[in-house]
Coordinates of N, CA and C in Angstrom, one line a residue:
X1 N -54.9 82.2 -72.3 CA -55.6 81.3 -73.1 C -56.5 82.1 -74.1
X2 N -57.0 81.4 -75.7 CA -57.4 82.0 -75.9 C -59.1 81.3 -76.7
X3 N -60.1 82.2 -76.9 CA -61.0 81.3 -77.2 C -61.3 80.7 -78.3
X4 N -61.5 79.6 -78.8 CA -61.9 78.7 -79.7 C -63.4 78.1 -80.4
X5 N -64.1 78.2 -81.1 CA -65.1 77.3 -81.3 C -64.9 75.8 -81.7
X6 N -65.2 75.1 -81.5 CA -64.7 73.5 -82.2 C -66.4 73.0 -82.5
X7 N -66.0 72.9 -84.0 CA -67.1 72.0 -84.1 C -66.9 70.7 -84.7
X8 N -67.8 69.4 -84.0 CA -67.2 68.3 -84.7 C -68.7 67.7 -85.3
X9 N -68.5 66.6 -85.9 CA -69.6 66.0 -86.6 C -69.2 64.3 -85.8
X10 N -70.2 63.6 -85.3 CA -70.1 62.4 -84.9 C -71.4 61.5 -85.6
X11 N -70.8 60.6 -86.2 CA -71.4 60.0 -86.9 C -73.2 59.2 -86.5
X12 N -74.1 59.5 -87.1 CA -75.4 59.6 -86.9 C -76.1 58.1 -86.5
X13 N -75.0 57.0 -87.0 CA -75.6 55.4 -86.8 C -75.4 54.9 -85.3
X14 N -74.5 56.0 -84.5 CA -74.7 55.5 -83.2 C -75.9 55.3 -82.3
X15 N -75.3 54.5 -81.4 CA -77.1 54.7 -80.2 C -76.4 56.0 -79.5
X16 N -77.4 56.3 -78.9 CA -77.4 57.5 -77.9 C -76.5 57.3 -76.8
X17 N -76.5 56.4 -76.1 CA -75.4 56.1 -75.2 C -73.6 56.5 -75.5
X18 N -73.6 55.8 -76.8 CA -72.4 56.0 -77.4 C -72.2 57.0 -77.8
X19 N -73.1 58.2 -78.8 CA -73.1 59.3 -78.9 C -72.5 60.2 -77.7
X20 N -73.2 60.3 -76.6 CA -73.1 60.5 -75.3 C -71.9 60.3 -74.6
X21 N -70.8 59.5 -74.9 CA -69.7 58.6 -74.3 C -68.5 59.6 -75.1
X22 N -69.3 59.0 -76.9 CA -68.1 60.7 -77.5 C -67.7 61.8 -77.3
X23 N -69.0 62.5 -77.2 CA -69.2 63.8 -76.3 C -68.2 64.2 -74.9
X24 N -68.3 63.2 -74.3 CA -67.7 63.3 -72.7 C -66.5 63.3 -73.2
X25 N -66.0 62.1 -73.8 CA -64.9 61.5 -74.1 C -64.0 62.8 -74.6
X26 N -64.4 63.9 -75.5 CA -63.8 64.6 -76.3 C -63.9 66.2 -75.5
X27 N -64.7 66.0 -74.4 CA -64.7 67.3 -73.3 C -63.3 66.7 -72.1
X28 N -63.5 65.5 -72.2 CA -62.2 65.4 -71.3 C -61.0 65.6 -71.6
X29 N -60.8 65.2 -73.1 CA -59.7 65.1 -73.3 C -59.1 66.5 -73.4
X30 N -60.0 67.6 -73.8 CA -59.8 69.0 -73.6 C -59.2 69.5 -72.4
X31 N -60.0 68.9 -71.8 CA -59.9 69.3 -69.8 C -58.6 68.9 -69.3
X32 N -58.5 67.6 -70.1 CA -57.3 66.8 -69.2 C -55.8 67.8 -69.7
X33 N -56.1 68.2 -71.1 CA -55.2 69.0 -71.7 C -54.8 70.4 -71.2
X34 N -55.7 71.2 -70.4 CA -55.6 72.4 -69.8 C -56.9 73.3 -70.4
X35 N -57.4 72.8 -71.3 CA -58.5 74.3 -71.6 C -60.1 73.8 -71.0
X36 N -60.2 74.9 -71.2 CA -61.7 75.1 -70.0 C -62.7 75.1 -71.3
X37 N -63.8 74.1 -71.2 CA -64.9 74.0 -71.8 C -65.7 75.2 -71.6
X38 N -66.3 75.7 -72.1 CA -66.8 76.6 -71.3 C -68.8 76.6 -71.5
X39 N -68.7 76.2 -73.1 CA -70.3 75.8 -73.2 C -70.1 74.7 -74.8
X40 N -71.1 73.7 -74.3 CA -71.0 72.1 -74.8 C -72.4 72.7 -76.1
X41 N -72.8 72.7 -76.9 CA -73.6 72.7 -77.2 C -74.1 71.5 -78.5
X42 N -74.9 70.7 -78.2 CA -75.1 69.9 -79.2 C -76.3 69.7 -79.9
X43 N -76.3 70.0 -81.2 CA -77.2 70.5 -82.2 C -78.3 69.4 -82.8
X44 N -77.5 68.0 -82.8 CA -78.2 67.1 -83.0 C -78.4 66.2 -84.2
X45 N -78.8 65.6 -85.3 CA -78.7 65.3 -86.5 C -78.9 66.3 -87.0
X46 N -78.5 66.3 -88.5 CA -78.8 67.3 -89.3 C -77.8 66.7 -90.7
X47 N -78.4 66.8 -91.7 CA -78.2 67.0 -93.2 C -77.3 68.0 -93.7
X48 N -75.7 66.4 -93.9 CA -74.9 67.1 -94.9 C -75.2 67.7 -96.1
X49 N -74.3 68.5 -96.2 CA -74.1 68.8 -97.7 C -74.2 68.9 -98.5
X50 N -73.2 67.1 -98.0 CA -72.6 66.0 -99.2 C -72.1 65.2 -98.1
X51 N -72.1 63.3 -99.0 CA -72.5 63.1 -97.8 C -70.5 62.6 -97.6
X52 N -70.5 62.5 -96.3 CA -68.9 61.8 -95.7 C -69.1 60.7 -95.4
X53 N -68.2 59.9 -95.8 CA -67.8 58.1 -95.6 C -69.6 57.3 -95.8
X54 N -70.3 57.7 -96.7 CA -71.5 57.8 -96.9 C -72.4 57.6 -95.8
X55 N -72.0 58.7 -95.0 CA -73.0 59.2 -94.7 C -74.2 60.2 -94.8
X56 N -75.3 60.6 -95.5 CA -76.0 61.7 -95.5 C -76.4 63.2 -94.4
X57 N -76.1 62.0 -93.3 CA -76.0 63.0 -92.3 C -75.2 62.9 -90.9
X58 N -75.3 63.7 -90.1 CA -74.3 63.5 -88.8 C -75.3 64.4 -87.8
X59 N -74.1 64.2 -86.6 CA -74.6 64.6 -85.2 C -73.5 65.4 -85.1
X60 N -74.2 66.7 -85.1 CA -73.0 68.3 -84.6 C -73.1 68.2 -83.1
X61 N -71.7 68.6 -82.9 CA -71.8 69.0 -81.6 C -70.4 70.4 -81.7
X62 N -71.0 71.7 -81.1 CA -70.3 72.8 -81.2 C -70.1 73.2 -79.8
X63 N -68.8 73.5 -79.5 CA -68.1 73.3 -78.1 C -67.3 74.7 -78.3
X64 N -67.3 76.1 -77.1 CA -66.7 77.3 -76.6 C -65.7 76.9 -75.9
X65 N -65.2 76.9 -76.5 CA -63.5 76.7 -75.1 C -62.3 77.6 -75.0
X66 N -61.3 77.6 -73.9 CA -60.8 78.5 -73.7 C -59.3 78.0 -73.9
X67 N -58.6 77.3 -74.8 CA -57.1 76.3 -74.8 C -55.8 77.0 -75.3
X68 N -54.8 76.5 -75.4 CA -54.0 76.6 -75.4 C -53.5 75.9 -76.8
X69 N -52.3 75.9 -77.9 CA -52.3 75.1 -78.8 C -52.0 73.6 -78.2
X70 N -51.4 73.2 -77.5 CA -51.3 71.6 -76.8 C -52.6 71.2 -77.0
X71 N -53.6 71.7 -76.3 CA -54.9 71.1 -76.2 C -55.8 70.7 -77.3
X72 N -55.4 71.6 -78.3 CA -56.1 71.6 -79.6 C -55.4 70.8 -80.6
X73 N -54.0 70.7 -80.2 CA -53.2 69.8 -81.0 C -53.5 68.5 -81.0
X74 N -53.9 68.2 -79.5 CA -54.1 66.7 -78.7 C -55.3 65.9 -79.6
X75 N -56.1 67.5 -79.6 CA -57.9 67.1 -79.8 C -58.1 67.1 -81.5
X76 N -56.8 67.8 -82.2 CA -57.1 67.6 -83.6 C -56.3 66.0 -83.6
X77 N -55.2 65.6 -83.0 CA -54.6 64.1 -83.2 C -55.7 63.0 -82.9
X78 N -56.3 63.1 -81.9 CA -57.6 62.4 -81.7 C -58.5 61.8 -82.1
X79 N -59.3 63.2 -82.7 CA -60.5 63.1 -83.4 C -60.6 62.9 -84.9
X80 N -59.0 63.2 -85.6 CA -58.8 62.5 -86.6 C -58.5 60.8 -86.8
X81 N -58.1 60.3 -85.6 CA -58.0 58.9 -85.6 C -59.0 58.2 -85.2
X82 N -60.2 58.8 -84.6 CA -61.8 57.9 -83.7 C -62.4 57.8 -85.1
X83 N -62.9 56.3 -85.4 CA -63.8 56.4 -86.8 C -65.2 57.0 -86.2
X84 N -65.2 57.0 -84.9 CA -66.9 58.3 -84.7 C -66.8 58.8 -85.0
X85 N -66.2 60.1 -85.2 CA -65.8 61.4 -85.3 C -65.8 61.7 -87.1
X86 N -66.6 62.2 -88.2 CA -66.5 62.4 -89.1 C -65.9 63.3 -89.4
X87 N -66.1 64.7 -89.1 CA -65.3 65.6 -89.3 C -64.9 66.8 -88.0
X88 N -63.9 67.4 -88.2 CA -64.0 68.2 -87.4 C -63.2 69.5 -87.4
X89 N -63.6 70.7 -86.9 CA -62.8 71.8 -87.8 C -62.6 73.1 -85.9
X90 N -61.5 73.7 -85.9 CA -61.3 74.5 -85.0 C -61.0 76.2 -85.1
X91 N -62.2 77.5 -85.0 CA -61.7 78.0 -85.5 C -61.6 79.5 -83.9
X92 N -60.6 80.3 -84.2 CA -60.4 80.8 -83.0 C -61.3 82.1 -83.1
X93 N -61.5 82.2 -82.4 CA -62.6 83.6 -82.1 C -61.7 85.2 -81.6
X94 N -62.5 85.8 -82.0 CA -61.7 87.3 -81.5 C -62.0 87.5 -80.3
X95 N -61.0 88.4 -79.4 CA -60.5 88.3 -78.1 C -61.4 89.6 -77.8

């Protein structure tokens, strides 16, 4: 396996509960997949760019994992189809 950063952007109009539901939701689907979370880290609102699907800003959440391409394939088919999920990008780290 090898390591990955994923960071995603979830959309800022949620309540916290729901926020919270994405988060799990998108650590499981990893887990269920075969790769090991290894550290969740979530950054919080913060100010795009520019804004997406007019939003000005989002809720980062940047996630250390250890996958496989299945896993990442699963989690890029996913989180491109959740309208929470505004953006999200996977980039692999040196071994």
């Amino acid at each position: 396996m090898r390591n990955y950063e994923i960071m995603y952007i979830v959309r800022p109009d949620l309540e916290e509960a729901q926020t919270k539901e994405t988060v799990e939701r998108f650590n499981k689907i990893l887990s269920d997949n075969g790769a090991e979370v290894v550290e969740t880290d979530e950054k919080g609102k913060k100010r795009l760019a520019y804004e997406i699907d007019d939003y000005p800003e989002g809720y980062y959440v940047i996630l250390q994992v250890k996958a496989e391409k299945p896993a990442l394939d699963e989690f890029n088919r996913l989180s491109s189809i959740n309208d929470n999920i505004l953006r999200s990008m996977i980039v692999r780290e040196d071994d």
